[in-house]
Coordinates of C-alpha atoms in Angstrom, one line a residue:
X15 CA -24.6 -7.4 24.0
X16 CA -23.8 -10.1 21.6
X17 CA -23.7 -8.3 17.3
X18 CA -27.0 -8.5 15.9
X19 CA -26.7 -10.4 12.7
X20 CA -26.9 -9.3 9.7
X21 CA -30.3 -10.3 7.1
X22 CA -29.4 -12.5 4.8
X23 CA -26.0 -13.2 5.0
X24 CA -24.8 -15.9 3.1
X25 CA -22.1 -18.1 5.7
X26 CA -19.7 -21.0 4.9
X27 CA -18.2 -19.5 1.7
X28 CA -14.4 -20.1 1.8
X29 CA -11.9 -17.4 0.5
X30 CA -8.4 -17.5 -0.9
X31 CA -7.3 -18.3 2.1
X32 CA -9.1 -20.9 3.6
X33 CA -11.5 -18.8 5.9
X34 CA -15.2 -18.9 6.1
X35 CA -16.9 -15.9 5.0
X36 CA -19.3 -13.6 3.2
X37 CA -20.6 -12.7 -0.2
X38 CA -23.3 -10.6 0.7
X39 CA -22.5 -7.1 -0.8
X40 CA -19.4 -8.7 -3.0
X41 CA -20.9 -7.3 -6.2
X42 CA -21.8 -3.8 -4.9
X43 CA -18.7 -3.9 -2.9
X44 CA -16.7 -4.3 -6.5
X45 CA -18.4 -1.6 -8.4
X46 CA -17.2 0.7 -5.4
X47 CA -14.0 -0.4 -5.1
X48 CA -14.0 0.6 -8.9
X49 CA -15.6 3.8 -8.3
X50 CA -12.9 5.1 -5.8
X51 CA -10.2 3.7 -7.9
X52 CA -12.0 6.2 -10.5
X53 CA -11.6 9.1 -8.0
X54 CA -7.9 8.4 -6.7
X55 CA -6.7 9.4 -9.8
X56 CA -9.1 11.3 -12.0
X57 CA -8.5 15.2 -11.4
X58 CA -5.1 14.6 -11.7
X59 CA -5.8 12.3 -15.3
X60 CA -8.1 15.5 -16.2
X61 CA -5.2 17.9 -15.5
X62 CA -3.1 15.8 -17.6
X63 CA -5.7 14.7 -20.5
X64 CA -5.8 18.8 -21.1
X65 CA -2.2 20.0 -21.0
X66 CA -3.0 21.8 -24.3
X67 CA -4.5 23.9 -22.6
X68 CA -1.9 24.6 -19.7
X69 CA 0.7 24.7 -22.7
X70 CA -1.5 27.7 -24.7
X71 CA -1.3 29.4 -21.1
X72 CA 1.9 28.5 -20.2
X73 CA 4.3 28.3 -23.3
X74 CA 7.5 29.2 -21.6
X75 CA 7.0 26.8 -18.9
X76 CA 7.2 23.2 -20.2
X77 CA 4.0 22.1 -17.7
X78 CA 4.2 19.0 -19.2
X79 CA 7.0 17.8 -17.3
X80 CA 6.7 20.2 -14.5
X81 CA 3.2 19.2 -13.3
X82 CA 4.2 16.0 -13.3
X83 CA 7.5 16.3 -11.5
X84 CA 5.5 18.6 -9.3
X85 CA 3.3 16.1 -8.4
X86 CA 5.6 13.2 -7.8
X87 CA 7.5 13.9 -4.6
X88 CA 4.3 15.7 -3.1
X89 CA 2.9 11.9 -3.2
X90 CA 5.8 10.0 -2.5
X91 CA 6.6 12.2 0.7
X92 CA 2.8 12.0 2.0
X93 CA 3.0 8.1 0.7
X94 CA 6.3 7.4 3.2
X95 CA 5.1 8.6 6.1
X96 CA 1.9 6.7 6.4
X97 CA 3.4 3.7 5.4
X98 CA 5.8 4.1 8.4
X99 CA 3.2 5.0 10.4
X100 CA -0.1 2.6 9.1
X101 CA -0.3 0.7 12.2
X102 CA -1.4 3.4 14.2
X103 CA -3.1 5.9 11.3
X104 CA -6.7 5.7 11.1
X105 CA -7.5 4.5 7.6
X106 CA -11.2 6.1 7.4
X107 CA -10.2 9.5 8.6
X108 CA -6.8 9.4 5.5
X109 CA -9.2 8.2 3.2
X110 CA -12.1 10.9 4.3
X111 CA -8.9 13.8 3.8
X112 CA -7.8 12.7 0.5
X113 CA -11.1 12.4 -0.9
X114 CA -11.5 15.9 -0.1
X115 CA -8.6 16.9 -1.2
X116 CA -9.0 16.1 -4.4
X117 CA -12.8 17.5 -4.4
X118 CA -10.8 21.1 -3.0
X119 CA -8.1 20.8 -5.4
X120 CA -10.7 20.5 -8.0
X121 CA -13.0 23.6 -7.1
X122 CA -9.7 25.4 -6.5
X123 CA -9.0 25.1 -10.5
X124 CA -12.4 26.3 -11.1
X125 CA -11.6 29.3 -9.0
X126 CA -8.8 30.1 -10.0
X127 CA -9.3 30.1 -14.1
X128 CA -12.9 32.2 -13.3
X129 CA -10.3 34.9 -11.4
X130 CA -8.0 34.7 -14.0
X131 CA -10.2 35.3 -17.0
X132 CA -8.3 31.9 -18.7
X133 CA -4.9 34.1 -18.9
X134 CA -1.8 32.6 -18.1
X135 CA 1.3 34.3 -16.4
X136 CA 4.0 33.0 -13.5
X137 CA 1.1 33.8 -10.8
X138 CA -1.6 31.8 -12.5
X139 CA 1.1 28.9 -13.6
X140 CA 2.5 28.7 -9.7
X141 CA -1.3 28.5 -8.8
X142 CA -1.7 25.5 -11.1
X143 CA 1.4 23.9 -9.4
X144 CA -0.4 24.7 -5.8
X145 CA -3.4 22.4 -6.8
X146 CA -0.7 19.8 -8.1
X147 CA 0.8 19.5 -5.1
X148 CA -2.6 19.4 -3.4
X149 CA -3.6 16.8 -5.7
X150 CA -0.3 15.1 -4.6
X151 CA -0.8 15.2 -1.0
X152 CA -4.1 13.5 -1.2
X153 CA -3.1 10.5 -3.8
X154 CA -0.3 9.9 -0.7
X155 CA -3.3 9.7 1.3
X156 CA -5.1 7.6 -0.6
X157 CA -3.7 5.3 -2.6
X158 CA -1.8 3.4 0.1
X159 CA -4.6 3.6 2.5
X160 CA -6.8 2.2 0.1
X161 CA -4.7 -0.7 -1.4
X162 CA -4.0 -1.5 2.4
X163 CA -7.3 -1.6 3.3
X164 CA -8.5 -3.4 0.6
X165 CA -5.6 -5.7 1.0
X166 CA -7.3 -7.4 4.1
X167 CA -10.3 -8.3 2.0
X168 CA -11.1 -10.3 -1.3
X169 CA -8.6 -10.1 -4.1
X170 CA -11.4 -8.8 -6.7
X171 CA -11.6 -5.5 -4.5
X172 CA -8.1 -4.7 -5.0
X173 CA -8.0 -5.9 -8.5
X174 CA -11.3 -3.7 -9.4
X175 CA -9.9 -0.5 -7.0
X176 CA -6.7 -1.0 -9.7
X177 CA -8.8 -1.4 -12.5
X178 CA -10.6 2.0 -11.5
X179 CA -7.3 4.0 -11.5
X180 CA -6.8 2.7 -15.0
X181 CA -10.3 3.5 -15.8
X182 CA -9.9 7.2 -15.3
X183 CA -7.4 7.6 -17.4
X184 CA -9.9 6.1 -20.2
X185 CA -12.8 7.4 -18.8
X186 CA -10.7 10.9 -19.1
X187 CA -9.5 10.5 -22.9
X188 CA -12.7 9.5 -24.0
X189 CA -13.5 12.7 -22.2
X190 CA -11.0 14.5 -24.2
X191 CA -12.0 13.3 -27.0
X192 CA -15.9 14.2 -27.3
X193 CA -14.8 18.1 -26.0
X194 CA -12.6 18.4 -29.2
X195 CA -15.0 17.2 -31.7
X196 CA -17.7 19.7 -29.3
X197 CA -15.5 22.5 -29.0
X198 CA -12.8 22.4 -31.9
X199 CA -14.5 25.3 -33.9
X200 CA -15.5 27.5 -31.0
X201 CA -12.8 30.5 -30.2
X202 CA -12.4 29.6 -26.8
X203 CA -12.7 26.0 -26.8
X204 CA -10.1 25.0 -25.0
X205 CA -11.0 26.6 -22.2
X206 CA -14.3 25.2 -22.2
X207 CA -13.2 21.6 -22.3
X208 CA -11.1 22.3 -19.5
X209 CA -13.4 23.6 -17.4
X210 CA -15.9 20.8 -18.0
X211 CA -12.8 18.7 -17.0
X212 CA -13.1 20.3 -13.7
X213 CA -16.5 20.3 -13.0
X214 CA -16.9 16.5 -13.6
X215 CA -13.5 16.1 -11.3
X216 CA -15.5 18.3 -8.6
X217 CA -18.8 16.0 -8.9
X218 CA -17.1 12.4 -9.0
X219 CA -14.7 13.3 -6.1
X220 CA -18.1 14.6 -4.0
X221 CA -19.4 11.1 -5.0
X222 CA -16.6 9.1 -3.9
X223 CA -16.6 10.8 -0.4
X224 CA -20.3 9.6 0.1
X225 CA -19.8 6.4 -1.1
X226 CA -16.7 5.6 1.2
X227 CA -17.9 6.9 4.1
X228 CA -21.7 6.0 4.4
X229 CA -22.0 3.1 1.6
X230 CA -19.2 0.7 1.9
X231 CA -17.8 0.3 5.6
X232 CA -21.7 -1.0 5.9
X233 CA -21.9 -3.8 3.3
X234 CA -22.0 -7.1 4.9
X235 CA -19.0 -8.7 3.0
X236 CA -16.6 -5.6 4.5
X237 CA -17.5 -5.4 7.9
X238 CA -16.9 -9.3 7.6
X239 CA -13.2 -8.9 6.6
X240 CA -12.6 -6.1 9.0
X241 CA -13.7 -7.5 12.0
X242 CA -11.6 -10.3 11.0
X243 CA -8.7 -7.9 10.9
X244 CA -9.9 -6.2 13.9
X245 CA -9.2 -9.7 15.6
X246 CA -5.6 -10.3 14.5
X247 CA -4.7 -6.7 16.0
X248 CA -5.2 -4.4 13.4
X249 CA -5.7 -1.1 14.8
X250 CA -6.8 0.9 11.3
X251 CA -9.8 -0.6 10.6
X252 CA -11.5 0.3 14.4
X253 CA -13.4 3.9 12.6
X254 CA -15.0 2.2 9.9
X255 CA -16.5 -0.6 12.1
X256 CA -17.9 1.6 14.4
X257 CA -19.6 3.7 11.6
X258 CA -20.9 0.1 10.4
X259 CA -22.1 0.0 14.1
X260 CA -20.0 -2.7 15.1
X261 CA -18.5 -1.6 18.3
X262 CA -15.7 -3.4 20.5
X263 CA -17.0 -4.9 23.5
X264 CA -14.7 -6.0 26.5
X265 CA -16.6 -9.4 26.3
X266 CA -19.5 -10.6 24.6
X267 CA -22.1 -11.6 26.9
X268 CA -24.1 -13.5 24.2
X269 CA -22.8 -16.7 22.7
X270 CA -23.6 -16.4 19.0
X271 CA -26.5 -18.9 18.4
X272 CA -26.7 -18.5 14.3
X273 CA -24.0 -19.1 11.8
X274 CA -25.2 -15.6 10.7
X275 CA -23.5 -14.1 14.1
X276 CA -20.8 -16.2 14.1
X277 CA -19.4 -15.0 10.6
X278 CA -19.2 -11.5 12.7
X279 CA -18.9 -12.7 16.3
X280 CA -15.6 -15.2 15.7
X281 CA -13.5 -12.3 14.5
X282 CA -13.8 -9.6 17.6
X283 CA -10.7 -9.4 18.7
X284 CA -11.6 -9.7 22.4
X285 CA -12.7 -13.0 22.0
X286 CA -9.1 -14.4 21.4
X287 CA -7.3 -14.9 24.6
X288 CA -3.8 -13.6 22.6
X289 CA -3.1 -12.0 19.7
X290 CA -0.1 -13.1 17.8
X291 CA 2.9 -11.0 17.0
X292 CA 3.3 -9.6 13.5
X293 CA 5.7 -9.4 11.3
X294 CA 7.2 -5.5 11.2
X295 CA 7.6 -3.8 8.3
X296 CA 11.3 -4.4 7.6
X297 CA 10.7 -8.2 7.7
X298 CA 8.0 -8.1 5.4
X299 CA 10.0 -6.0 2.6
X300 CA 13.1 -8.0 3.3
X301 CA 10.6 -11.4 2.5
X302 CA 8.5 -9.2 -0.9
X303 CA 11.6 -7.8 -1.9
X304 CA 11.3 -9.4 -5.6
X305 CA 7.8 -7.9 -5.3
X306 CA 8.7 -4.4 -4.3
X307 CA 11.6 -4.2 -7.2
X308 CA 8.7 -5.5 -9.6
X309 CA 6.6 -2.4 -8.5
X310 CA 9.4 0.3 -8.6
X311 CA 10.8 -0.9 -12.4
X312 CA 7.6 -0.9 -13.5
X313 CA 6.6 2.3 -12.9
X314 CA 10.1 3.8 -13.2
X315 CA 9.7 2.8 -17.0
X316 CA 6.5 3.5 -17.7
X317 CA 7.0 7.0 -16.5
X318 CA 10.5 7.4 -18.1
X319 CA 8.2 7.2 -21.3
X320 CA 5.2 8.9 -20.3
X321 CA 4.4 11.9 -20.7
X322 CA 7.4 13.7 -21.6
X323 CA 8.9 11.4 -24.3
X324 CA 5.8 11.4 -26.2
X325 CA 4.8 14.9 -25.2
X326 CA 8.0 16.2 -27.0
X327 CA 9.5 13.6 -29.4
X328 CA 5.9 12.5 -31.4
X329 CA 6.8 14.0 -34.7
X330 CA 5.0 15.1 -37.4
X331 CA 2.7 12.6 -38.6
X332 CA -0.8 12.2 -41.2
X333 CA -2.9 11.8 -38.1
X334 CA -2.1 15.3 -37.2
X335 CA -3.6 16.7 -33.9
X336 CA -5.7 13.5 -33.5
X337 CA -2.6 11.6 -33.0
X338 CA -1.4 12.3 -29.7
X339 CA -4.9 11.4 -28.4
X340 CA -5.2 8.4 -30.1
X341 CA -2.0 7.5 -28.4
X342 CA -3.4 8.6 -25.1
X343 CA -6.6 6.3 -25.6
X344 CA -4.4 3.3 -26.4
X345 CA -2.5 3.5 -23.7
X346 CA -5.4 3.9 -21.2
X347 CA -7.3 1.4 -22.6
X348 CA -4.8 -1.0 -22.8
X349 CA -3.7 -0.3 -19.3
X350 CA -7.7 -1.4 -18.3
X351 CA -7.2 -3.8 -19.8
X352 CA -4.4 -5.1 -18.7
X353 CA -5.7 -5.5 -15.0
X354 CA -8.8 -7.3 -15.5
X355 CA -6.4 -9.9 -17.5
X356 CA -5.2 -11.3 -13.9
X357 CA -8.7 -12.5 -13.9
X358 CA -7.8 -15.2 -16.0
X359 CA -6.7 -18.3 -14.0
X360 CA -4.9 -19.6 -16.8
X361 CA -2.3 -17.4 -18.0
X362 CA -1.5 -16.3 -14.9
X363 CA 2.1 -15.9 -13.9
X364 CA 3.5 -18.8 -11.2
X365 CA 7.1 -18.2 -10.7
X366 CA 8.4 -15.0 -8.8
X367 CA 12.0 -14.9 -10.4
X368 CA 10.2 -15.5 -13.6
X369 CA 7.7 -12.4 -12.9
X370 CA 11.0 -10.4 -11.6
X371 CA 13.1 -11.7 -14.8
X372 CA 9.9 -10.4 -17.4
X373 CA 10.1 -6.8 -15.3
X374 CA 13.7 -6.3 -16.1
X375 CA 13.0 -7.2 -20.0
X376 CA 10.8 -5.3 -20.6
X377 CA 13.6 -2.4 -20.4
X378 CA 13.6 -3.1 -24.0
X379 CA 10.8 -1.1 -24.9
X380 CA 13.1 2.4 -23.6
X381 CA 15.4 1.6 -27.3
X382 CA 12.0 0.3 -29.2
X383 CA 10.4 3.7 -28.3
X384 CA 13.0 5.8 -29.3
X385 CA 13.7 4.0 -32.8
X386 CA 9.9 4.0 -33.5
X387 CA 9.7 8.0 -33.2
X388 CA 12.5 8.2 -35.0
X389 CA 12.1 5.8 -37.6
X390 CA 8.8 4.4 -37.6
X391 CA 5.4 5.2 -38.1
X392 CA 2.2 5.5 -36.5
X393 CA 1.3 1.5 -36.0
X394 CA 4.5 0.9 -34.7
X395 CA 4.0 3.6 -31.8
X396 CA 0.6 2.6 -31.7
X397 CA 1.6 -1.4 -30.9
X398 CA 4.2 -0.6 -28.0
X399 CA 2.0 1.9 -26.4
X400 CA -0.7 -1.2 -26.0
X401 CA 2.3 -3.5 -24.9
X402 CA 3.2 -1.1 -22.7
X403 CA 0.2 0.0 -21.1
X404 CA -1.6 -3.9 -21.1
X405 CA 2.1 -5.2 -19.6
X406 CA 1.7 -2.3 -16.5
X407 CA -1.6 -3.2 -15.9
X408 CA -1.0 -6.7 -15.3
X409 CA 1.9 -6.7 -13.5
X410 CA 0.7 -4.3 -11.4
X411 CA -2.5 -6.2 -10.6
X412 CA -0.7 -9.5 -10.2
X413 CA 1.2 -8.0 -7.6
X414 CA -1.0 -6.5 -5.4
X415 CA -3.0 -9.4 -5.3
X416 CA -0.4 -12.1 -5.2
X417 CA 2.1 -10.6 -2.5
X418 CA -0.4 -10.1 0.4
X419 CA -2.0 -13.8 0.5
X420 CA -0.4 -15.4 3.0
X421 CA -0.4 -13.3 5.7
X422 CA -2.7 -12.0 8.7
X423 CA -4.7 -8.6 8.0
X424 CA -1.8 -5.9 9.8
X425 CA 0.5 -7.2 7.8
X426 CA -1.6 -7.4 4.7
X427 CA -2.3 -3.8 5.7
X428 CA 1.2 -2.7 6.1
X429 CA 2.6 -4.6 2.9
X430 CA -0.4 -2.7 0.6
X431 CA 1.3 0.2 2.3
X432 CA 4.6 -0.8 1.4
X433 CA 3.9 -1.9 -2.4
X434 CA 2.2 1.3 -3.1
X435 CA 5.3 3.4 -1.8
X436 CA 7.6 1.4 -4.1
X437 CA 5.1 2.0 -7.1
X438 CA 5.4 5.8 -5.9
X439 CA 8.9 6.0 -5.7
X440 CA 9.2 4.5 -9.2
X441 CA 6.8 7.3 -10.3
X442 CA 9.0 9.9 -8.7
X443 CA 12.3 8.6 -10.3
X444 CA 10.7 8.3 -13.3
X445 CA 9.3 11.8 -13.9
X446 CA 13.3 13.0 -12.9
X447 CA 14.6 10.5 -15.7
X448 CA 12.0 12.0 -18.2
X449 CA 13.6 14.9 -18.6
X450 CA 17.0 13.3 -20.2
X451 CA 14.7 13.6 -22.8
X452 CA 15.5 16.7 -23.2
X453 CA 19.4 16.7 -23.2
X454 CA 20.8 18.7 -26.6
X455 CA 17.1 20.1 -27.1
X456 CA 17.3 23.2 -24.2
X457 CA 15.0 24.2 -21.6
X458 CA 12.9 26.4 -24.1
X459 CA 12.4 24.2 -27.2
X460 CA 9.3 23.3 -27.4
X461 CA 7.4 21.2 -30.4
X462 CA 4.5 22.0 -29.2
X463 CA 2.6 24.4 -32.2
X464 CA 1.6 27.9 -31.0
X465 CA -1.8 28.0 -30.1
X466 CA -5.1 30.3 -31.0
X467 CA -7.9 30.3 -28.9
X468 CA -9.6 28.4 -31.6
X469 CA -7.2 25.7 -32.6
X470 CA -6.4 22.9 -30.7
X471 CA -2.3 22.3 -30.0
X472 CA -0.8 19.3 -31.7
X473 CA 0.4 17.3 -28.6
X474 CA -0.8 16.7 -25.6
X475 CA 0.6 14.4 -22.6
X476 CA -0.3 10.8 -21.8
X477 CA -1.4 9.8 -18.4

């Protein structure tokens, strides 16, 4: 049987690329992509956004470096493999795990401070570290297999999937913020917030496994692009168009009457009589190289910053306990920000070398940082965190949505795949080279204030 079309479907738009497609769904298709960004990143922004309260359990421990450094390799590890493997990993079924790995991770922390009373300890702090690495495994799942997926379609779902991650970490702040103004007088505020932390992590994680897997493999605009990949020999998108109910047929015994069948029909990959070869994986780093160094510095600064640096080196200053989170907020927002700026034709970035060259600048800001905690004030911190979180957002934007264009869905795919392990591996580096930080300091200096039940500690990380 020939595909049934689908109602109202809008045919003989033309994408970035030159093909004729649909815009049914785009909108929708958007606010999801923006929704799952949300959830790829938001229990571990929540475990982050309250590391005052894993530092009043954990004094000893410093678990503002060791989360993250905990976290890193678990997702760069997870992150390699599938991007290895992509061609032959079904994308629904890594997306489905890590989804619900997060949701699991995020009831586990509910668990495991209701067994625990809220008391720290080495068992409770190397239970902590167990959902971290959960947490890990699961961005490794995700994050690549969504940016590859998404990849293969319009640039705005990419863009708004990135703009999602960023979102978390403002959605999370803000977060923050309204629990200490709700809970700053009570005696065991802290805990409080943190477990609201969790339960919100436990309900948007449950809501970004329904939406993936019965919401947005079924709008019009999606099953479009995936088909299309279908046809140039992509193997990862085969579960989530049969779950759209578009099945493979041997040969379509119904020539496609309506544009409306056609937009779907053209793009089955039996009806091609050959499939071109794609490029492997090796040739398509080797030709995004300048891309992939662009992803690793980027995120091998921005972590070499954050959250140690700040964590540990803010000072005393007349904002007090509010600083650190105003700090936080900046960043985040700035970071949002940052990656709906791509949106804007005009100021848009044209030359690679030129892209590459700004990358390796904005080094600068390691030796601006340090002089502005040590000699500066709160605007001055205040401006580079905004250049630095509006510069990563951008960049990182630009480049997931430049470097795939010009190439055939597998190896759109498999170079998402590849960008996000270079962003990882950044990450990972990153959170080792925080901790030089900490050189002529010791392992057990800590700045961080002792904490009461009912006083809030003066620093907390940035995500």
């Amino acid at each position: 049987m020939g595909h049934q079309s689908e109602p109202g479907m809008a045919y003989g738009e033309v994408d970035h690329r030159g093909v004729h497609t649909t815009q049914e769904g785009k909108s929708l298709g958007v606010f999801i992509c923006w929704l799952l960004g949300n959830g790829c990143l938001f229990g571990y922004n929540s475990m982050l956004t309250i590391e005052d309260y894993f530092v009043h359990l954990f004094p000893n421990y410093h678990p503002v470096r060791v989360i993250t450094l905990t976290y890193q390799p678990f997702v760069l590890v997870v992150a390699a493999v599938f991007a290895y493997h992509e061609a032959k990993v079904n994308t629904r079924v890594r997306n489905l795990v890590g989804y619900s790995l997060f949701f699991l991770g995020s009831l586990a922390l509910i668990i495991l401070d209701l067994a625990t009373s809220g008391r720290g300890g080495i068992a409770t702090f190397i239970g902590v570290c167990t959902v971290v690495a959960v947490f890990g495994v699961a961005e490794g799942h995700v994050e690549g297999a969504m940016t590859g997926d998404l990849s293969l379609m319009c640039p705005e779902f990419i863009q708004s999937f990135s703009a999602g991650m960023a979102a978390s970490g403002a959605i999370t702040s803000a977060l923050r913020l309204v629990t200490k103004v709700a809970f700053e007088k009570s005696r065991d505020g802290l805990r409080r917030g943190a477990m609201l932390f969790f339960i919100a992590s436990c309900f948007f994680e449950l809501l970004c496994i329904m939406l993936y897997a019965h919401i947005f493999p079924k709008l019009p605009i999606v099953k479009f692009y995936r088909a299309k990949a279908a046809s140039e020999g992509s193997l990862t998108v085969a579960a989530d168009l049969a779950a759209a109910g578009l099945q493979r047929r041997p040969k379509p015994s119904v020539t496609p009457s309506t544009p409306d069948d056609r937009s779907i029909c053209t793009f089955q990959a039996e009806d091609r009589p050959s499939i071109p070869e794609r490029l492997s994986n090796k040739q398509l780093l080797m030709l995004n190289m300048d891309y992939a160094l662009d992803m690793f510095h980027i995120y091998l600064l921005t972590l070499s910053i954050f959250p140690g640096f700040l964590a540990e080196d803010l000072g005393s200053h007349s904002l007090g306990s509010w600083y650190a989170l105003v700090l936080i907020t900046t960043y985040n927002d700035s970071d949002m920000i940052g990656r709906y700026v791509p949106l804007l034709e005009s100021i848009k970035v044209t030359s690679r070398r030129g892209l590459l060259a700004a990358v390796l600048a904005w080094y600068m800001l390691l030796p601006a940082f340090y002089c502005a905690a040590r000699y500066g004030g709160e605007a001055w911190m205040i401006v580079l965190v905004s250049i630095l979180g509006l510069g990563k957002g951008y960049l990182t934007v630009y480049v997931l949505t430049e470097a795939p264009r010009p190439y055939k869905g597998p190896e759109q795919n498999a170079l998402g795949n590849l960008l996000v392990f270079c962003l990882l591996a950044g990450l990972c580096l990153g959170a080792f080279l925080n901790w030089l930080w900490l050189i002529g300091k010791g392992w057990r200096s800590n700045p961080w204030p002792a904490c009461h039940p009912d006083i809030f500690c003066e620093k907390i990380t940035i995500s």
